[in-house]
mmCIF file of C-alpha atoms in Angstrom:
data_model
loop_
_atom_site.group_PDB
_atom_site.id
_atom_site.type_symbol
_atom_site.label_atom_id
_atom_site.label_comp_id
_atom_site.label_asym_id
_atom_site.label_seq_id
_atom_site.Cartn_x
_atom_site.Cartn_y
_atom_site.Cartn_z
ATOM 1 C CA UNK X 18 0.000 0.000 0.000
ATOM 2 C CA UNK X 19 1.375 3.398 -0.963
ATOM 3 C CA UNK X 20 1.431 6.380 1.355
ATOM 4 C CA UNK X 21 -1.456 7.944 -0.582
ATOM 5 C CA UNK X 22 -3.524 4.756 -0.253
ATOM 6 C CA UNK X 23 -2.820 4.635 3.485
ATOM 7 C CA UNK X 24 -3.932 8.250 3.903
ATOM 8 C CA UNK X 25 -7.115 7.618 1.908
ATOM 9 C CA UNK X 26 -7.881 4.476 3.910
ATOM 10 C CA UNK X 27 -7.330 6.338 7.188
ATOM 11 C CA UNK X 28 -9.574 9.204 6.061
ATOM 12 C CA UNK X 29 -12.268 6.733 5.014
ATOM 13 C CA UNK X 30 -12.142 4.992 8.394
ATOM 14 C CA UNK X 31 -12.290 8.353 10.201
ATOM 15 C CA UNK X 32 -15.343 9.345 8.155
ATOM 16 C CA UNK X 33 -16.981 5.992 8.868
ATOM 17 C CA UNK X 34 -16.325 6.423 12.594
ATOM 18 C CA UNK X 35 -17.894 9.877 12.530
ATOM 19 C CA UNK X 36 -20.965 8.561 10.698
ATOM 20 C CA UNK X 37 -21.241 5.774 13.273
ATOM 21 C CA UNK X 38 -21.080 8.238 16.168
ATOM 22 C CA UNK X 39 -23.732 10.454 14.595
ATOM 23 C CA UNK X 40 -25.875 7.398 13.887
ATOM 24 C CA UNK X 41 -25.605 6.251 17.498
ATOM 25 C CA UNK X 42 -26.813 9.654 18.660
ATOM 26 C CA UNK X 43 -29.746 9.411 16.248
ATOM 27 C CA UNK X 44 -30.481 5.947 17.625
ATOM 28 C CA UNK X 45 -30.396 7.232 21.210
ATOM 29 C CA UNK X 46 -32.891 9.967 20.310
ATOM 30 C CA UNK X 47 -35.152 7.478 18.511
ATOM 31 C CA UNK X 48 -35.113 4.969 21.366
ATOM 32 C CA UNK X 49 -35.661 7.754 23.896
ATOM 33 C CA UNK X 50 -38.600 9.060 21.868
ATOM 34 C CA UNK X 51 -40.205 5.625 21.774
ATOM 35 C CA UNK X 52 -39.871 5.323 25.548
ATOM 36 C CA UNK X 53 -41.249 8.818 26.119
ATOM 37 C CA UNK X 54 -44.224 8.190 23.820
ATOM 38 C CA UNK X 55 -45.092 4.991 25.672
ATOM 39 C CA UNK X 56 -44.876 6.950 28.937
ATOM 40 C CA UNK X 57 -47.297 9.552 27.570
ATOM 41 C CA UNK X 58 -49.751 6.812 26.580
ATOM 42 C CA UNK X 59 -49.487 5.399 30.104
ATOM 43 C CA UNK X 60 -50.307 8.840 31.578
ATOM 44 C CA UNK X 61 -46.967 9.205 33.395
ATOM 45 C CA UNK X 62 -45.732 12.565 34.672
ATOM 46 C CA UNK X 63 -42.586 14.406 33.623
ATOM 47 C CA UNK X 64 -40.368 12.223 35.824
ATOM 48 C CA UNK X 65 -41.828 9.045 34.343
ATOM 49 C CA UNK X 66 -41.506 10.334 30.794
ATOM 50 C CA UNK X 67 -37.849 11.353 31.137
ATOM 51 C CA UNK X 68 -36.980 8.235 33.133
ATOM 52 C CA UNK X 69 -38.544 5.900 30.581
ATOM 53 C CA UNK X 70 -36.855 7.800 27.742
ATOM 54 C CA UNK X 71 -33.421 7.455 29.372
ATOM 55 C CA UNK X 72 -33.882 3.806 30.306
ATOM 56 C CA UNK X 73 -35.041 2.901 26.805
ATOM 57 C CA UNK X 74 -32.121 4.671 25.173
ATOM 58 C CA UNK X 75 -29.346 3.579 27.538
ATOM 59 C CA UNK X 76 -30.613 0.444 29.288
ATOM 60 C CA UNK X 77 -29.131 -2.045 26.831
ATOM 61 C CA UNK X 78 -25.679 -0.475 27.020
ATOM 62 C CA UNK X 79 -25.767 -0.351 30.822
ATOM 63 C CA UNK X 80 -26.661 -4.054 31.009
ATOM 64 C CA UNK X 81 -23.823 -4.870 28.599
ATOM 65 C CA UNK X 82 -21.282 -2.886 30.582
ATOM 66 C CA UNK X 83 -22.304 -4.496 33.868
ATOM 67 C CA UNK X 84 -22.068 -7.978 32.348
ATOM 68 C CA UNK X 85 -18.498 -7.429 31.161
ATOM 69 C CA UNK X 86 -17.402 -5.620 34.339
ATOM 70 C CA UNK X 87 -17.084 -2.222 32.701
ATOM 71 C CA UNK X 88 -17.942 -0.101 35.704
ATOM 72 C CA UNK X 89 -19.160 2.487 36.017
ATOM 73 C CA UNK X 90 -21.064 2.034 32.733
ATOM 74 C CA UNK X 91 -20.245 4.470 29.946
ATOM 75 C CA UNK X 92 -23.684 6.059 30.332
ATOM 76 C CA UNK X 93 -22.491 7.409 33.700
ATOM 77 C CA UNK X 94 -19.080 8.610 32.553
ATOM 78 C CA UNK X 95 -19.871 10.082 29.112
ATOM 79 C CA UNK X 96 -22.992 12.194 29.508
ATOM 80 C CA UNK X 97 -23.493 12.872 25.797
ATOM 81 C CA UNK X 98 -26.055 10.117 25.280
ATOM 82 C CA UNK X 99 -27.635 10.660 28.708
ATOM 83 C CA UNK X 100 -28.248 14.327 27.954
ATOM 84 C CA UNK X 101 -29.576 13.525 24.487
ATOM 85 C CA UNK X 102 -32.028 10.980 25.899
ATOM 86 C CA UNK X 103 -33.199 13.266 28.717
ATOM 87 C CA UNK X 104 -33.691 16.204 26.353
ATOM 88 C CA UNK X 105 -35.704 13.985 24.021
ATOM 89 C CA UNK X 106 -37.968 13.039 26.914
ATOM 90 C CA UNK X 107 -38.443 16.704 27.783
ATOM 91 C CA UNK X 108 -39.271 17.556 24.169
ATOM 92 C CA UNK X 109 -41.946 14.844 24.129
ATOM 93 C CA UNK X 110 -43.293 16.185 27.450
ATOM 94 C CA UNK X 111 -43.754 19.687 26.065
ATOM 95 C CA UNK X 112 -44.561 18.788 22.456
ATOM 96 C CA UNK X 113 -46.424 15.654 21.515
ATOM 97 C CA UNK X 114 -45.439 14.888 17.900
ATOM 98 C CA UNK X 115 -48.245 14.258 15.408
ATOM 99 C CA UNK X 116 -49.140 10.695 14.459
ATOM 100 C CA UNK X 117 -47.342 11.030 11.119
ATOM 101 C CA UNK X 118 -44.023 11.481 12.934
ATOM 102 C CA UNK X 119 -44.655 8.529 15.237
ATOM 103 C CA UNK X 120 -44.752 5.966 12.445
ATOM 104 C CA UNK X 121 -42.219 5.645 9.648
ATOM 105 C CA UNK X 122 -39.802 8.384 10.737
ATOM 106 C CA UNK X 123 -39.589 6.795 14.184
ATOM 107 C CA UNK X 124 -39.370 3.292 12.720
ATOM 108 C CA UNK X 125 -36.479 4.353 10.472
ATOM 109 C CA UNK X 126 -34.478 6.031 13.230
ATOM 110 C CA UNK X 127 -35.229 3.142 15.588
ATOM 111 C CA UNK X 128 -33.933 0.662 12.998
ATOM 112 C CA UNK X 129 -30.800 2.752 12.465
ATOM 113 C CA UNK X 130 -30.196 2.850 16.204
ATOM 114 C CA UNK X 131 -30.783 -0.881 16.504
ATOM 115 C CA UNK X 132 -28.199 -1.657 13.831
ATOM 116 C CA UNK X 133 -25.541 0.640 15.242
ATOM 117 C CA UNK X 134 -26.130 -0.378 18.867
ATOM 118 C CA UNK X 135 -25.871 -4.071 18.009
ATOM 119 C CA UNK X 136 -22.593 -3.577 16.149
ATOM 120 C CA UNK X 137 -21.163 -1.308 18.840
ATOM 121 C CA UNK X 138 -22.235 -3.658 21.636
ATOM 122 C CA UNK X 139 -20.703 -6.642 19.861
ATOM 123 C CA UNK X 140 -17.447 -4.778 19.259
ATOM 124 C CA UNK X 141 -17.216 -3.619 22.880
ATOM 125 C CA UNK X 142 -17.814 -7.135 24.165
ATOM 126 C CA UNK X 143 -15.222 -8.627 21.841
ATOM 127 C CA UNK X 144 -12.641 -5.973 22.696
ATOM 128 C CA UNK X 145 -13.137 -6.733 26.389
ATOM 129 C CA UNK X 146 -12.022 -10.287 25.766
ATOM 130 C CA UNK X 147 -15.238 -12.278 25.816
ATOM 131 C CA UNK X 148 -15.638 -15.231 23.463
ATOM 132 C CA UNK X 149 -17.198 -14.528 20.041
ATOM 133 C CA UNK X 150 -20.571 -16.194 20.857
ATOM 134 C CA UNK X 151 -20.814 -14.173 24.062
ATOM 135 C CA UNK X 152 -19.863 -10.989 22.179
ATOM 136 C CA UNK X 153 -22.739 -11.606 19.762
ATOM 137 C CA UNK X 154 -25.132 -12.026 22.679
ATOM 138 C CA UNK X 155 -23.846 -8.786 24.217
ATOM 139 C CA UNK X 156 -24.518 -7.039 20.919
ATOM 140 C CA UNK X 157 -28.072 -8.387 20.936
ATOM 141 C CA UNK X 158 -28.575 -7.248 24.531
ATOM 142 C CA UNK X 159 -27.266 -3.777 23.685
ATOM 143 C CA UNK X 160 -29.715 -3.488 20.810
ATOM 144 C CA UNK X 161 -32.888 -4.841 22.394
ATOM 145 C CA UNK X 162 -32.263 -4.421 26.130
ATOM 146 C CA UNK X 163 -33.594 -0.874 26.332
ATOM 147 C CA UNK X 164 -36.821 -1.828 24.590
ATOM 148 C CA UNK X 165 -37.326 -4.744 26.967
ATOM 149 C CA UNK X 166 -36.846 -2.447 29.967
ATOM 150 C CA UNK X 167 -39.268 0.083 28.443
ATOM 151 C CA UNK X 168 -41.983 -2.500 27.928
ATOM 152 C CA UNK X 169 -41.566 -4.085 31.363
ATOM 153 C CA UNK X 170 -41.683 -0.729 33.143
ATOM 154 C CA UNK X 171 -44.783 0.257 31.183
ATOM 155 C CA UNK X 172 -46.550 -3.026 31.952
ATOM 156 C CA UNK X 173 -46.377 -4.609 28.489
ATOM 157 C CA UNK X 174 -45.072 -7.880 27.117
ATOM 158 C CA UNK X 175 -41.681 -6.962 25.564
ATOM 159 C CA UNK X 176 -42.027 -6.316 21.840
ATOM 160 C CA UNK X 177 -39.223 -8.767 21.010
ATOM 161 C CA UNK X 178 -41.368 -11.581 22.464
ATOM 162 C CA UNK X 179 -44.666 -10.705 20.798
ATOM 163 C CA UNK X 180 -45.860 -12.528 17.702
ATOM 164 C CA UNK X 181 -47.496 -9.378 16.312
ATOM 165 C CA UNK X 182 -44.160 -7.532 16.225
ATOM 166 C CA UNK X 183 -42.174 -7.702 12.940
ATOM 167 C CA UNK X 184 -38.723 -9.280 13.085
ATOM 168 C CA UNK X 185 -36.503 -7.455 15.556
ATOM 169 C CA UNK X 186 -34.298 -9.742 17.609
ATOM 170 C CA UNK X 187 -33.564 -12.148 14.730
ATOM 171 C CA UNK X 188 -31.930 -9.582 12.381
ATOM 172 C CA UNK X 189 -30.190 -8.025 15.392
ATOM 173 C CA UNK X 190 -28.639 -11.332 16.417
ATOM 174 C CA UNK X 191 -27.727 -12.216 12.824
ATOM 175 C CA UNK X 192 -25.921 -8.882 12.494
ATOM 176 C CA UNK X 193 -24.148 -9.465 15.792
ATOM 177 C CA UNK X 194 -22.952 -12.882 14.575
ATOM 178 C CA UNK X 195 -21.599 -11.356 11.353
ATOM 179 C CA UNK X 196 -19.858 -8.607 13.323
ATOM 180 C CA UNK X 197 -18.186 -10.938 15.799
ATOM 181 C CA UNK X 198 -17.128 -13.235 12.939
ATOM 182 C CA UNK X 199 -15.292 -10.479 11.062
ATOM 183 C CA UNK X 200 -13.694 -9.349 14.323
ATOM 184 C CA UNK X 201 -12.565 -12.894 15.084
ATOM 185 C CA UNK X 202 -10.749 -13.047 11.746
ATOM 186 C CA UNK X 203 -9.354 -9.512 12.226
ATOM 187 C CA UNK X 204 -11.246 -8.143 9.233
ATOM 188 C CA UNK X 205 -13.156 -5.524 11.187
ATOM 189 C CA UNK X 206 -12.954 -1.918 10.041
ATOM 190 C CA UNK X 207 -15.312 1.000 10.781
ATOM 191 C CA UNK X 208 -16.826 0.798 7.304
ATOM 192 C CA UNK X 209 -17.427 -2.940 7.732
ATOM 193 C CA UNK X 210 -19.164 -2.203 11.033
ATOM 194 C CA UNK X 211 -21.351 0.355 9.258
ATOM 195 C CA UNK X 212 -22.149 -2.239 6.598
ATOM 196 C CA UNK X 213 -23.277 -4.716 9.269
ATOM 197 C CA UNK X 214 -25.385 -2.016 10.908
ATOM 198 C CA UNK X 215 -26.918 -1.129 7.546
ATOM 199 C CA UNK X 216 -27.788 -4.795 6.958
ATOM 200 C CA UNK X 217 -29.617 -4.989 10.291
ATOM 201 C CA UNK X 218 -31.417 -1.723 9.545
ATOM 202 C CA UNK X 219 -32.555 -2.808 6.079
ATOM 203 C CA UNK X 220 -33.840 -6.182 7.269
ATOM 204 C CA UNK X 221 -35.699 -4.573 10.177
ATOM 205 C CA UNK X 222 -37.367 -2.000 7.915
ATOM 206 C CA UNK X 223 -38.261 -4.687 5.370
ATOM 207 C CA UNK X 224 -39.811 -6.723 8.166
ATOM 208 C CA UNK X 225 -41.923 -3.726 9.180
ATOM 209 C CA UNK X 226 -42.960 -2.962 5.609
ATOM 210 C CA UNK X 227 -43.773 -6.537 4.580
ATOM 211 C CA UNK X 228 -44.930 -7.810 7.987
ATOM 212 C CA UNK X 229 -42.267 -10.484 8.392
ATOM 213 C CA UNK X 230 -42.661 -12.330 11.668
ATOM 214 C CA UNK X 231 -40.697 -15.009 13.446
ATOM 215 C CA UNK X 232 -41.759 -18.645 13.079
ATOM 216 C CA UNK X 233 -44.209 -20.098 15.550
ATOM 217 C CA UNK X 234 -45.053 -23.725 16.349
ATOM 218 C CA UNK X 235 -47.084 -25.253 13.529
ATOM 219 C CA UNK X 236 -49.802 -26.296 15.955
ATOM 220 C CA UNK X 237 -50.507 -22.734 17.137
ATOM 221 C CA UNK X 238 -53.317 -21.039 15.212
ATOM 222 C CA UNK X 239 -52.556 -17.754 13.527
#
């Protein structure tokens, strides 16, 4: 590789890292908005709305960090995502978005956040020395953990367990497996991570659009 090629590759990786960071912030806002909207529907006050927004946005990452012994969790040392989630909850408290903004725009940003959180969670787990299968599970937990906390706190069956919810955990776990595989073979680069995140996002959005659901036992009526 020539010096020019090395510079171009480094610039490309830097750009990919920046896109990933921006995408993670978008994902935090989307997850926080979904938590805040559920809180509004449950008639919670401002504390409940902000709390549910923060827990939805950051809960998966906190669980991941505690499982790998990364204490205190990043959510309590880097306040960027915490502030973004709390502000999103406050925005929802003062301004309830119209129904049109609660559907596809929220689904798209949620899917983007899911993809990036899964890849980031998998990478963090792998870099902390856990085995590849465990790293994939940590990526899954990072992606879906906040939503599970949101649903449990709001008194609902978690969306990832419901048969009426389009594919969510399956594409997340598949993306985590791909991510940990490329890391195991030392092929991982920021742009590859973005590609894995994009794959998860596309499959999730296709599942929403075409109503793809996980398989159920053949003897259970639909």
